[in-house]
Amino acid sequence: MDNKGLKNVKQLSDKLGLKYSTVLDWINAKTYPRIDKIELMADFFEVDKSDLIESYKSVDDKDPINKIEQLLSMYNKLEDNRKIQVMNFIDYQIYEQSKEIGSK
């Protein structure tokens, strides 16, 4: 919502042309939107429908496969110039780590 300049659920519901109470119920997980509303929101937020319906897994999740999938999902959403920044950061972290391991 921040990326779209929306400050509250009322503004979101107005932009989507939906009842405030309906959108609030979705956000509070009291009800679940139908597929047409999921498509509406995905189009509005310029995201994949799966980003709205798949359960979010915390980075603290102990399953390494989930962490990898989450990292790839986030990475794939980046523009190319930001992907390069991520790769440079990872390279630097590996370099720093190798220096630390070498000094032990």
PDB file of N, CA and C in Angstrom:
ATOM      1  N   MET A   1       0.827  -1.181   0.000  1.00  0.00           N
ATOM      2  CA  MET A   1       0.000   0.000   0.000  1.00  0.00           C
ATOM      3  C   MET A   1       0.875   1.251   0.000  1.00  0.00           C
ATOM      4  N   ASP A   2       1.980   1.183   0.731  1.00  0.00           N
ATOM      5  CA  ASP A   2       2.886   2.334   0.767  1.00  0.00           C
ATOM      6  C   ASP A   2       3.377   2.698  -0.628  1.00  0.00           C
ATOM      7  N   ASN A   3       3.738   1.669  -1.418  1.00  0.00           N
ATOM      8  CA  ASN A   3       4.252   1.916  -2.768  1.00  0.00           C
ATOM      9  C   ASN A   3       3.221   2.590  -3.673  1.00  0.00           C
ATOM     10  N   LYS A   4       1.967   2.414  -3.375  1.00  0.00           N
ATOM     11  CA  LYS A   4       0.903   3.042  -4.161  1.00  0.00           C
ATOM     12  C   LYS A   4       0.435   4.361  -3.539  1.00  0.00           C
ATOM     13  N   GLY A   5       1.092   4.777  -2.453  1.00  0.00           N
ATOM     14  CA  GLY A   5       0.738   6.041  -1.807  1.00  0.00           C
ATOM     15  C   GLY A   5      -0.545   5.984  -1.006  1.00  0.00           C
ATOM     16  N   LEU A   6      -0.944   4.784  -0.616  1.00  0.00           N
ATOM     17  CA  LEU A   6      -2.170   4.615   0.165  1.00  0.00           C
ATOM     18  C   LEU A   6      -1.835   4.581   1.649  1.00  0.00           C
ATOM     19  N   LYS A   7      -2.559   5.368   2.418  1.00  0.00           N
ATOM     20  CA  LYS A   7      -2.259   5.484   3.838  1.00  0.00           C
ATOM     21  C   LYS A   7      -3.110   4.563   4.714  1.00  0.00           C
ATOM     22  N   ASN A   8      -4.226   4.070   4.169  1.00  0.00           N
ATOM     23  CA  ASN A   8      -5.097   3.225   4.989  1.00  0.00           C
ATOM     24  C   ASN A   8      -5.961   2.328   4.107  1.00  0.00           C
ATOM     25  N   VAL A   9      -6.673   1.434   4.758  1.00  0.00           N
ATOM     26  CA  VAL A   9      -7.516   0.461   4.063  1.00  0.00           C
ATOM     27  C   VAL A   9      -8.671   1.155   3.331  1.00  0.00           C
ATOM     28  N   LYS A  10      -9.166   2.239   3.875  1.00  0.00           N
ATOM     29  CA  LYS A  10     -10.258   2.983   3.230  1.00  0.00           C
ATOM     30  C   LYS A  10      -9.813   3.477   1.861  1.00  0.00           C
ATOM     31  N   GLN A  11      -8.604   4.019   1.782  1.00  0.00           N
ATOM     32  CA  GLN A  11      -8.114   4.489   0.487  1.00  0.00           C
ATOM     33  C   GLN A  11      -7.967   3.328  -0.496  1.00  0.00           C
ATOM     34  N   LEU A  12      -7.497   2.190  -0.008  1.00  0.00           N
ATOM     35  CA  LEU A  12      -7.367   1.015  -0.868  1.00  0.00           C
ATOM     36  C   LEU A  12      -8.730   0.569  -1.373  1.00  0.00           C
ATOM     37  N   SER A  13      -9.685   0.465  -0.485  1.00  0.00           N
ATOM     38  CA  SER A  13     -11.014   0.017  -0.900  1.00  0.00           C
ATOM     39  C   SER A  13     -11.627   0.985  -1.909  1.00  0.00           C
ATOM     40  N   ASP A  14     -11.411   2.285  -1.723  1.00  0.00           N
ATOM     41  CA  ASP A  14     -11.911   3.270  -2.683  1.00  0.00           C
ATOM     42  C   ASP A  14     -11.260   3.087  -4.051  1.00  0.00           C
ATOM     43  N   LYS A  15      -9.942   2.892  -4.076  1.00  0.00           N
ATOM     44  CA  LYS A  15      -9.225   2.716  -5.344  1.00  0.00           C
ATOM     45  C   LYS A  15      -9.688   1.471  -6.077  1.00  0.00           C
ATOM     46  N   LEU A  16      -9.974   0.403  -5.318  1.00  0.00           N
ATOM     47  CA  LEU A  16     -10.401  -0.855  -5.923  1.00  0.00           C
ATOM     48  C   LEU A  16     -11.896  -0.876  -6.237  1.00  0.00           C
ATOM     49  N   GLY A  17     -12.637   0.091  -5.696  1.00  0.00           N
ATOM     50  CA  GLY A  17     -14.083   0.125  -5.906  1.00  0.00           C
ATOM     51  C   GLY A  17     -14.799  -0.954  -5.111  1.00  0.00           C
ATOM     52  N   LEU A  18     -14.264  -1.260  -3.933  1.00  0.00           N
ATOM     53  CA  LEU A  18     -14.825  -2.309  -3.078  1.00  0.00           C
ATOM     54  C   LEU A  18     -15.255  -1.730  -1.738  1.00  0.00           C
ATOM     55  N   LYS A  19     -16.126  -2.454  -1.053  1.00  0.00           N
ATOM     56  CA  LYS A  19     -16.567  -2.005   0.268  1.00  0.00           C
ATOM     57  C   LYS A  19     -15.394  -2.063   1.255  1.00  0.00           C
ATOM     58  N   TYR A  20     -15.301  -1.033   2.085  1.00  0.00           N
ATOM     59  CA  TYR A  20     -14.256  -0.944   3.098  1.00  0.00           C
ATOM     60  C   TYR A  20     -14.271  -2.170   4.015  1.00  0.00           C
ATOM     61  N   SER A  21     -15.455  -2.554   4.487  1.00  0.00           N
ATOM     62  CA  SER A  21     -15.555  -3.670   5.434  1.00  0.00           C
ATOM     63  C   SER A  21     -15.084  -4.978   4.807  1.00  0.00           C
ATOM     64  N   THR A  22     -15.311  -5.144   3.511  1.00  0.00           N
ATOM     65  CA  THR A  22     -14.872  -6.352   2.805  1.00  0.00           C
ATOM     66  C   THR A  22     -13.352  -6.428   2.764  1.00  0.00           C
ATOM     67  N   VAL A  23     -12.725  -5.328   2.358  1.00  0.00           N
ATOM     68  CA  VAL A  23     -11.257  -5.293   2.270  1.00  0.00           C
ATOM     69  C   VAL A  23     -10.647  -5.449   3.658  1.00  0.00           C
ATOM     70  N   LEU A  24     -11.236  -4.816   4.657  1.00  0.00           N
ATOM     71  CA  LEU A  24     -10.738  -4.932   6.028  1.00  0.00           C
ATOM     72  C   LEU A  24     -10.825  -6.377   6.516  1.00  0.00           C
ATOM     73  N   ASP A  25     -11.891  -7.061   6.178  1.00  0.00           N
ATOM     74  CA  ASP A  25     -12.029  -8.480   6.556  1.00  0.00           C
ATOM     75  C   ASP A  25     -10.942  -9.329   5.894  1.00  0.00           C
ATOM     76  N   TRP A  26     -10.601  -9.031   4.648  1.00  0.00           N
ATOM     77  CA  TRP A  26      -9.512  -9.763   3.985  1.00  0.00           C
ATOM     78  C   TRP A  26      -8.193  -9.522   4.699  1.00  0.00           C
ATOM     79  N   ILE A  27      -7.918  -8.275   4.995  1.00  0.00           N
ATOM     80  CA  ILE A  27      -6.646  -7.923   5.642  1.00  0.00           C
ATOM     81  C   ILE A  27      -6.542  -8.566   7.021  1.00  0.00           C
ATOM     82  N   ASN A  28      -7.657  -8.636   7.725  1.00  0.00           N
ATOM     83  CA  ASN A  28      -7.667  -9.244   9.061  1.00  0.00           C
ATOM     84  C   ASN A  28      -7.887 -10.755   9.023  1.00  0.00           C
ATOM     85  N   ALA A  29      -7.889 -11.332   7.816  1.00  0.00           N
ATOM     86  CA  ALA A  29      -8.041 -12.772   7.613  1.00  0.00           C
ATOM     87  C   ALA A  29      -9.345 -13.319   8.191  1.00  0.00           C
ATOM     88  N   LYS A  30     -10.377 -12.503   8.164  1.00  0.00           N
ATOM     89  CA  LYS A  30     -11.694 -12.973   8.596  1.00  0.00           C
ATOM     90  C   LYS A  30     -12.413 -13.663   7.447  1.00  0.00           C
ATOM     91  N   THR A  31     -12.173 -13.174   6.236  1.00  0.00           N
ATOM     92  CA  THR A  31     -12.727 -13.788   5.030  1.00  0.00           C
ATOM     93  C   THR A  31     -11.628 -13.829   3.981  1.00  0.00           C
ATOM     94  N   TYR A  32     -11.920 -14.528   2.885  1.00  0.00           N
ATOM     95  CA  TYR A  32     -10.942 -14.704   1.821  1.00  0.00           C
ATOM     96  C   TYR A  32     -11.543 -14.208   0.514  1.00  0.00           C
ATOM     97  N   PRO A  33     -10.813 -13.410  -0.260  1.00  0.00           N
ATOM     98  CA  PRO A  33     -11.391 -12.879  -1.507  1.00  0.00           C
ATOM     99  C   PRO A  33     -11.558 -13.950  -2.579  1.00  0.00           C
ATOM    100  N   ARG A  34     -12.566 -13.761  -3.439  1.00  0.00           N
ATOM    101  CA  ARG A  34     -12.747 -14.627  -4.595  1.00  0.00           C
ATOM    102  C   ARG A  34     -11.642 -14.347  -5.604  1.00  0.00           C
ATOM    103  N   ILE A  35     -11.464 -15.255  -6.541  1.00  0.00           N
ATOM    104  CA  ILE A  35     -10.370 -15.156  -7.504  1.00  0.00           C
ATOM    105  C   ILE A  35     -10.435 -13.870  -8.321  1.00  0.00           C
ATOM    106  N   ASP A  36     -11.636 -13.409  -8.667  1.00  0.00           N
ATOM    107  CA  ASP A  36     -11.725 -12.173  -9.448  1.00  0.00           C
ATOM    108  C   ASP A  36     -11.216 -10.973  -8.657  1.00  0.00           C
ATOM    109  N   LYS A  37     -11.419 -10.991  -7.357  1.00  0.00           N
ATOM    110  CA  LYS A  37     -10.913  -9.899  -6.511  1.00  0.00           C
ATOM    111  C   LYS A  37      -9.402 -10.024  -6.305  1.00  0.00           C
ATOM    112  N   ILE A  38      -8.917 -11.244  -6.242  1.00  0.00           N
ATOM    113  CA  ILE A  38      -7.475 -11.457  -6.154  1.00  0.00           C
ATOM    114  C   ILE A  38      -6.802 -10.931  -7.419  1.00  0.00           C
ATOM    115  N   GLU A  39      -7.410 -11.207  -8.569  1.00  0.00           N
ATOM    116  CA  GLU A  39      -6.886 -10.701  -9.844  1.00  0.00           C
ATOM    117  C   GLU A  39      -6.922  -9.173  -9.880  1.00  0.00           C
ATOM    118  N   LEU A  40      -7.990  -8.596  -9.375  1.00  0.00           N
ATOM    119  CA  LEU A  40      -8.116  -7.143  -9.314  1.00  0.00           C
ATOM    120  C   LEU A  40      -6.981  -6.537  -8.482  1.00  0.00           C
ATOM    121  N   MET A  41      -6.743  -7.122  -7.311  1.00  0.00           N
ATOM    122  CA  MET A  41      -5.684  -6.614  -6.438  1.00  0.00           C
ATOM    123  C   MET A  41      -4.303  -6.840  -7.038  1.00  0.00           C
ATOM    124  N   ALA A  42      -4.082  -8.004  -7.643  1.00  0.00           N
ATOM    125  CA  ALA A  42      -2.790  -8.292  -8.263  1.00  0.00           C
ATOM    126  C   ALA A  42      -2.499  -7.292  -9.378  1.00  0.00           C
ATOM    127  N   ASP A  43      -3.504  -6.991 -10.182  1.00  0.00           N
ATOM    128  CA  ASP A  43      -3.334  -5.990 -11.243  1.00  0.00           C
ATOM    129  C   ASP A  43      -3.045  -4.620 -10.645  1.00  0.00           C
ATOM    130  N   PHE A  44      -3.780  -4.256  -9.618  1.00  0.00           N
ATOM    131  CA  PHE A  44      -3.609  -2.943  -8.992  1.00  0.00           C
ATOM    132  C   PHE A  44      -2.201  -2.794  -8.406  1.00  0.00           C
ATOM    133  N   PHE A  45      -1.748  -3.823  -7.686  1.00  0.00           N
ATOM    134  CA  PHE A  45      -0.433  -3.758  -7.038  1.00  0.00           C
ATOM    135  C   PHE A  45       0.715  -4.169  -7.963  1.00  0.00           C
ATOM    136  N   GLU A  46       0.353  -4.608  -9.186  1.00  0.00           N
ATOM    137  CA  GLU A  46       1.345  -5.032 -10.171  1.00  0.00           C
ATOM    138  C   GLU A  46       2.226  -6.166  -9.615  1.00  0.00           C
ATOM    139  N   VAL A  47       1.556  -7.186  -9.077  1.00  0.00           N
ATOM    140  CA  VAL A  47       2.223  -8.371  -8.544  1.00  0.00           C
ATOM    141  C   VAL A  47       1.540  -9.606  -9.115  1.00  0.00           C
ATOM    142  N   ASP A  48       2.165 -10.758  -8.913  1.00  0.00           N
ATOM    143  CA  ASP A  48       1.540 -12.014  -9.311  1.00  0.00           C
ATOM    144  C   ASP A  48       0.447 -12.376  -8.313  1.00  0.00           C
ATOM    145  N   LYS A  49      -0.582 -13.046  -8.799  1.00  0.00           N
ATOM    146  CA  LYS A  49      -1.648 -13.501  -7.895  1.00  0.00           C
ATOM    147  C   LYS A  49      -1.081 -14.365  -6.776  1.00  0.00           C
ATOM    148  N   SER A  50      -0.071 -15.167  -7.100  1.00  0.00           N
ATOM    149  CA  SER A  50       0.518 -16.048  -6.084  1.00  0.00           C
ATOM    150  C   SER A  50       1.136 -15.260  -4.935  1.00  0.00           C
ATOM    151  N   ASP A  51       1.589 -14.034  -5.206  1.00  0.00           N
ATOM    152  CA  ASP A  51       2.136 -13.203  -4.131  1.00  0.00           C
ATOM    153  C   ASP A  51       1.064 -12.843  -3.112  1.00  0.00           C
ATOM    154  N   LEU A  52      -0.176 -12.845  -3.530  1.00  0.00           N
ATOM    155  CA  LEU A  52      -1.273 -12.487  -2.634  1.00  0.00           C
ATOM    156  C   LEU A  52      -1.888 -13.687  -1.929  1.00  0.00           C
ATOM    157  N   ILE A  53      -1.735 -14.879  -2.501  1.00  0.00           N
ATOM    158  CA  ILE A  53      -2.457 -16.012  -1.924  1.00  0.00           C
ATOM    159  C   ILE A  53      -1.563 -17.051  -1.260  1.00  0.00           C
ATOM    160  N   GLU A  54      -0.292 -17.089  -1.613  1.00  0.00           N
ATOM    161  CA  GLU A  54       0.582 -18.074  -0.987  1.00  0.00           C
ATOM    162  C   GLU A  54       0.974 -17.593   0.397  1.00  0.00           C
ATOM    163  N   SER A  55       1.081 -18.535   1.306  1.00  0.00           N
ATOM    164  CA  SER A  55       1.420 -18.155   2.668  1.00  0.00           C
ATOM    165  C   SER A  55       2.849 -17.629   2.724  1.00  0.00           C
ATOM    166  N   TYR A  56       3.040 -16.626   3.542  1.00  0.00           N
ATOM    167  CA  TYR A  56       4.349 -16.011   3.721  1.00  0.00           C
ATOM    168  C   TYR A  56       5.142 -16.841   4.704  1.00  0.00           C
ATOM    169  N   LYS A  57       6.371 -17.115   4.348  1.00  0.00           N
ATOM    170  CA  LYS A  57       7.242 -17.860   5.246  1.00  0.00           C
ATOM    171  C   LYS A  57       8.340 -16.928   5.709  1.00  0.00           C
ATOM    172  N   SER A  58       8.520 -16.857   6.985  1.00  0.00           N
ATOM    173  CA  SER A  58       9.532 -15.987   7.561  1.00  0.00           C
ATOM    174  C   SER A  58      10.925 -16.456   7.184  1.00  0.00           C
ATOM    175  N   VAL A  59      11.856 -15.517   7.079  1.00  0.00           N
ATOM    176  CA  VAL A  59      13.253 -15.863   6.817  1.00  0.00           C
ATOM    177  C   VAL A  59      13.803 -16.703   7.974  1.00  0.00           C
ATOM    178  N   ASP A  60      13.193 -16.603   9.158  1.00  0.00           N
ATOM    179  CA  ASP A  60      13.626 -17.380  10.311  1.00  0.00           C
ATOM    180  C   ASP A  60      13.200 -18.838  10.234  1.00  0.00           C
ATOM    181  N   ASP A  61      12.406 -19.174   9.229  1.00  0.00           N
ATOM    182  CA  ASP A  61      11.959 -20.550   9.049  1.00  0.00           C
ATOM    183  C   ASP A  61      13.183 -21.466   9.011  1.00  0.00           C
ATOM    184  N   LYS A  62      13.116 -22.584   9.680  1.00  0.00           N
ATOM    185  CA  LYS A  62      14.265 -23.489   9.797  1.00  0.00           C
ATOM    186  C   LYS A  62      14.507 -24.326   8.542  1.00  0.00           C
ATOM    187  N   ASP A  63      13.540 -24.413   7.655  1.00  0.00           N
ATOM    188  CA  ASP A  63      13.664 -25.219   6.445  1.00  0.00           C
ATOM    189  C   ASP A  63      14.483 -24.468   5.398  1.00  0.00           C
ATOM    190  N   PRO A  64      15.698 -24.960   5.076  1.00  0.00           N
ATOM    191  CA  PRO A  64      16.553 -24.224   4.135  1.00  0.00           C
ATOM    192  C   PRO A  64      15.960 -24.106   2.741  1.00  0.00           C
ATOM    193  N   ILE A  65      15.139 -25.054   2.321  1.00  0.00           N
ATOM    194  CA  ILE A  65      14.508 -24.975   1.002  1.00  0.00           C
ATOM    195  C   ILE A  65      13.558 -23.781   0.952  1.00  0.00           C
ATOM    196  N   ASN A  66      12.801 -23.572   2.019  1.00  0.00           N
ATOM    197  CA  ASN A  66      11.894 -22.425   2.063  1.00  0.00           C
ATOM    198  C   ASN A  66      12.668 -21.118   1.997  1.00  0.00           C
ATOM    199  N   LYS A  67      13.808 -21.057   2.650  1.00  0.00           N
ATOM    200  CA  LYS A  67      14.627 -19.850   2.610  1.00  0.00           C
ATOM    201  C   LYS A  67      15.118 -19.589   1.193  1.00  0.00           C
ATOM    202  N   ILE A  68      15.554 -20.627   0.520  1.00  0.00           N
ATOM    203  CA  ILE A  68      16.042 -20.482  -0.853  1.00  0.00           C
ATOM    204  C   ILE A  68      14.913 -20.024  -1.769  1.00  0.00           C
ATOM    205  N   GLU A  69      13.749 -20.638  -1.637  1.00  0.00           N
ATOM    206  CA  GLU A  69      12.609 -20.249  -2.466  1.00  0.00           C
ATOM    207  C   GLU A  69      12.221 -18.796  -2.211  1.00  0.00           C
ATOM    208  N   GLN A  70      12.248 -18.390  -0.951  1.00  0.00           N
ATOM    209  CA  GLN A  70      11.894 -17.015  -0.619  1.00  0.00           C
ATOM    210  C   GLN A  70      12.931 -16.040  -1.193  1.00  0.00           C
ATOM    211  N   LEU A  71      14.192 -16.371  -1.074  1.00  0.00           N
ATOM    212  CA  LEU A  71      15.246 -15.519  -1.635  1.00  0.00           C
ATOM    213  C   LEU A  71      15.103 -15.389  -3.154  1.00  0.00           C
ATOM    214  N   LEU A  72      14.862 -16.509  -3.826  1.00  0.00           N
ATOM    215  CA  LEU A  72      14.695 -16.470  -5.276  1.00  0.00           C
ATOM    216  C   LEU A  72      13.474 -15.652  -5.682  1.00  0.00           C
ATOM    217  N   SER A  73      12.410 -15.805  -4.942  1.00  0.00           N
ATOM    218  CA  SER A  73      11.196 -15.052  -5.231  1.00  0.00           C
ATOM    219  C   SER A  73      11.449 -13.551  -5.099  1.00  0.00           C
ATOM    220  N   MET A  74      12.118 -13.161  -4.039  1.00  0.00           N
ATOM    221  CA  MET A  74      12.421 -11.740  -3.842  1.00  0.00           C
ATOM    222  C   MET A  74      13.391 -11.248  -4.906  1.00  0.00           C
ATOM    223  N   TYR A  75      14.427 -12.029  -5.187  1.00  0.00           N
ATOM    224  CA  TYR A  75      15.431 -11.655  -6.179  1.00  0.00           C
ATOM    225  C   TYR A  75      14.786 -11.443  -7.551  1.00  0.00           C
ATOM    226  N   ASN A  76      13.888 -12.335  -7.929  1.00  0.00           N
ATOM    227  CA  ASN A  76      13.247 -12.261  -9.242  1.00  0.00           C
ATOM    228  C   ASN A  76      12.340 -11.046  -9.395  1.00  0.00           C
ATOM    229  N   LYS A  77      11.955 -10.421  -8.288  1.00  0.00           N
ATOM    230  CA  LYS A  77      11.122  -9.223  -8.356  1.00  0.00           C
ATOM    231  C   LYS A  77      11.955  -7.963  -8.584  1.00  0.00           C
ATOM    232  N   LEU A  78      13.264  -8.073  -8.427  1.00  0.00           N
ATOM    233  CA  LEU A  78      14.138  -6.908  -8.564  1.00  0.00           C
ATOM    234  C   LEU A  78      14.394  -6.553 -10.023  1.00  0.00           C
ATOM    235  N   GLU A  79      14.623  -5.270 -10.257  1.00  0.00           N
ATOM    236  CA  GLU A  79      15.085  -4.831 -11.568  1.00  0.00           C
ATOM    237  C   GLU A  79      16.538  -5.256 -11.717  1.00  0.00           C
ATOM    238  N   ASP A  80      17.022  -5.334 -12.960  1.00  0.00           N
ATOM    239  CA  ASP A  80      18.367  -5.849 -13.235  1.00  0.00           C
ATOM    240  C   ASP A  80      19.460  -5.116 -12.461  1.00  0.00           C
ATOM    241  N   ASN A  81      19.374  -3.780 -12.383  1.00  0.00           N
ATOM    242  CA  ASN A  81      20.424  -3.046 -11.678  1.00  0.00           C
ATOM    243  C   ASN A  81      20.458  -3.392 -10.188  1.00  0.00           C
ATOM    244  N   ARG A  82      19.319  -3.694  -9.610  1.00  0.00           N
ATOM    245  CA  ARG A  82      19.276  -4.086  -8.196  1.00  0.00           C
ATOM    246  C   ARG A  82      19.754  -5.529  -8.012  1.00  0.00           C
ATOM    247  N   LYS A  83      19.501  -6.368  -9.001  1.00  0.00           N
ATOM    248  CA  LYS A  83      20.027  -7.736  -8.945  1.00  0.00           C
ATOM    249  C   LYS A  83      21.549  -7.708  -8.913  1.00  0.00           C
ATOM    250  N   ILE A  84      22.134  -6.813  -9.686  1.00  0.00           N
ATOM    251  CA  ILE A  84      23.599  -6.679  -9.691  1.00  0.00           C
ATOM    252  C   ILE A  84      24.083  -6.246  -8.315  1.00  0.00           C
ATOM    253  N   GLN A  85      23.370  -5.324  -7.672  1.00  0.00           N
ATOM    254  CA  GLN A  85      23.751  -4.885  -6.331  1.00  0.00           C
ATOM    255  C   GLN A  85      23.689  -6.042  -5.339  1.00  0.00           C
ATOM    256  N   VAL A  86      22.669  -6.871  -5.447  1.00  0.00           N
ATOM    257  CA  VAL A  86      22.543  -8.032  -4.560  1.00  0.00           C
ATOM    258  C   VAL A  86      23.715  -8.979  -4.770  1.00  0.00           C
ATOM    259  N   MET A  87      24.040  -9.257  -6.013  1.00  0.00           N
ATOM    260  CA  MET A  87      25.156 -10.167  -6.305  1.00  0.00           C
ATOM    261  C   MET A  87      26.477  -9.598  -5.791  1.00  0.00           C
ATOM    262  N   ASN A  88      26.687  -8.297  -5.950  1.00  0.00           N
ATOM    263  CA  ASN A  88      27.901  -7.671  -5.431  1.00  0.00           C
ATOM    264  C   ASN A  88      27.972  -7.782  -3.912  1.00  0.00           C
ATOM    265  N   PHE A  89      26.841  -7.594  -3.245  1.00  0.00           N
ATOM    266  CA  PHE A  89      26.802  -7.712  -1.792  1.00  0.00           C
ATOM    267  C   PHE A  89      27.139  -9.137  -1.361  1.00  0.00           C
ATOM    268  N   ILE A  90      26.561 -10.120  -2.037  1.00  0.00           N
ATOM    269  CA  ILE A  90      26.838 -11.514  -1.707  1.00  0.00           C
ATOM    270  C   ILE A  90      28.314 -11.830  -1.922  1.00  0.00           C
ATOM    271  N   ASP A  91      28.859 -11.397  -3.044  1.00  0.00           N
ATOM    272  CA  ASP A  91      30.291 -11.614  -3.304  1.00  0.00           C
ATOM    273  C   ASP A  91      31.143 -11.034  -2.182  1.00  0.00           C
ATOM    274  N   TYR A  92      30.801  -9.824  -1.759  1.00  0.00           N
ATOM    275  CA  TYR A  92      31.574  -9.183  -0.696  1.00  0.00           C
ATOM    276  C   TYR A  92      31.435  -9.944   0.622  1.00  0.00           C
ATOM    277  N   GLN A  93      30.245 -10.406   0.928  1.00  0.00           N
ATOM    278  CA  GLN A  93      30.040 -11.162   2.166  1.00  0.00           C
ATOM    279  C   GLN A  93      30.836 -12.462   2.161  1.00  0.00           C
ATOM    280  N   ILE A  94      30.897 -13.128   1.022  1.00  0.00           N
ATOM    281  CA  ILE A  94      31.692 -14.360   0.912  1.00  0.00           C
ATOM    282  C   ILE A  94      33.164 -14.043   1.098  1.00  0.00           C
ATOM    283  N   TYR A  95      33.622 -12.959   0.505  1.00  0.00           N
ATOM    284  CA  TYR A  95      35.009 -12.534   0.660  1.00  0.00           C
ATOM    285  C   TYR A  95      35.322 -12.238   2.129  1.00  0.00           C
ATOM    286  N   GLU A  96      34.476 -11.475   2.795  1.00  0.00           N
ATOM    287  CA  GLU A  96      34.676 -11.153   4.214  1.00  0.00           C
ATOM    288  C   GLU A  96      34.676 -12.417   5.069  1.00  0.00           C
ATOM    289  N   GLN A  97      33.762 -13.305   4.783  1.00  0.00           N
ATOM    290  CA  GLN A  97      33.687 -14.555   5.540  1.00  0.00           C
ATOM    291  C   GLN A  97      34.954 -15.377   5.367  1.00  0.00           C
ATOM    292  N   SER A  98      35.470 -15.443   4.145  1.00  0.00           N
ATOM    293  CA  SER A  98      36.683 -16.224   3.899  1.00  0.00           C
ATOM    294  C   SER A  98      37.861 -15.630   4.653  1.00  0.00           C
ATOM    295  N   LYS A  99      37.904 -14.319   4.785  1.00  0.00           N
ATOM    296  CA  LYS A  99      38.978 -13.674   5.564  1.00  0.00           C
ATOM    297  C   LYS A  99      38.859 -14.054   7.039  1.00  0.00           C
ATOM    298  N   GLU A 100      37.621 -14.078   7.555  1.00  0.00           N
ATOM    299  CA  GLU A 100      37.391 -14.426   8.969  1.00  0.00           C
ATOM    300  C   GLU A 100      37.758 -15.873   9.227  1.00  0.00           C
ATOM    301  N   ILE A 101      37.374 -16.760   8.332  1.00  0.00           N
ATOM    302  CA  ILE A 101      37.671 -18.177   8.502  1.00  0.00           C
ATOM    303  C   ILE A 101      39.185 -18.398   8.416  1.00  0.00           C
ATOM    304  N   GLY A 102      39.842 -17.694   7.526  1.00  0.00           N
ATOM    305  CA  GLY A 102      41.277 -17.818   7.370  1.00  0.00           C
ATOM    306  C   GLY A 102      42.060 -17.338   8.570  1.00  0.00           C
ATOM    307  N   SER A 103      41.481 -16.423   9.345  1.00  0.00           N
ATOM    308  CA  SER A 103      42.186 -15.877  10.511  1.00  0.00           C
ATOM    309  C   SER A 103      41.927 -16.676  11.772  1.00  0.00           C
ATOM    310  N   LYS A 104      41.079 -17.696  11.713  1.00  0.00           N
ATOM    311  CA  LYS A 104      40.768 -18.517  12.912  1.00  0.00           C
ATOM    312  C   LYS A 104      41.785 -19.587  13.117  1.00  0.00           C
TER     313      LYS A 104
END
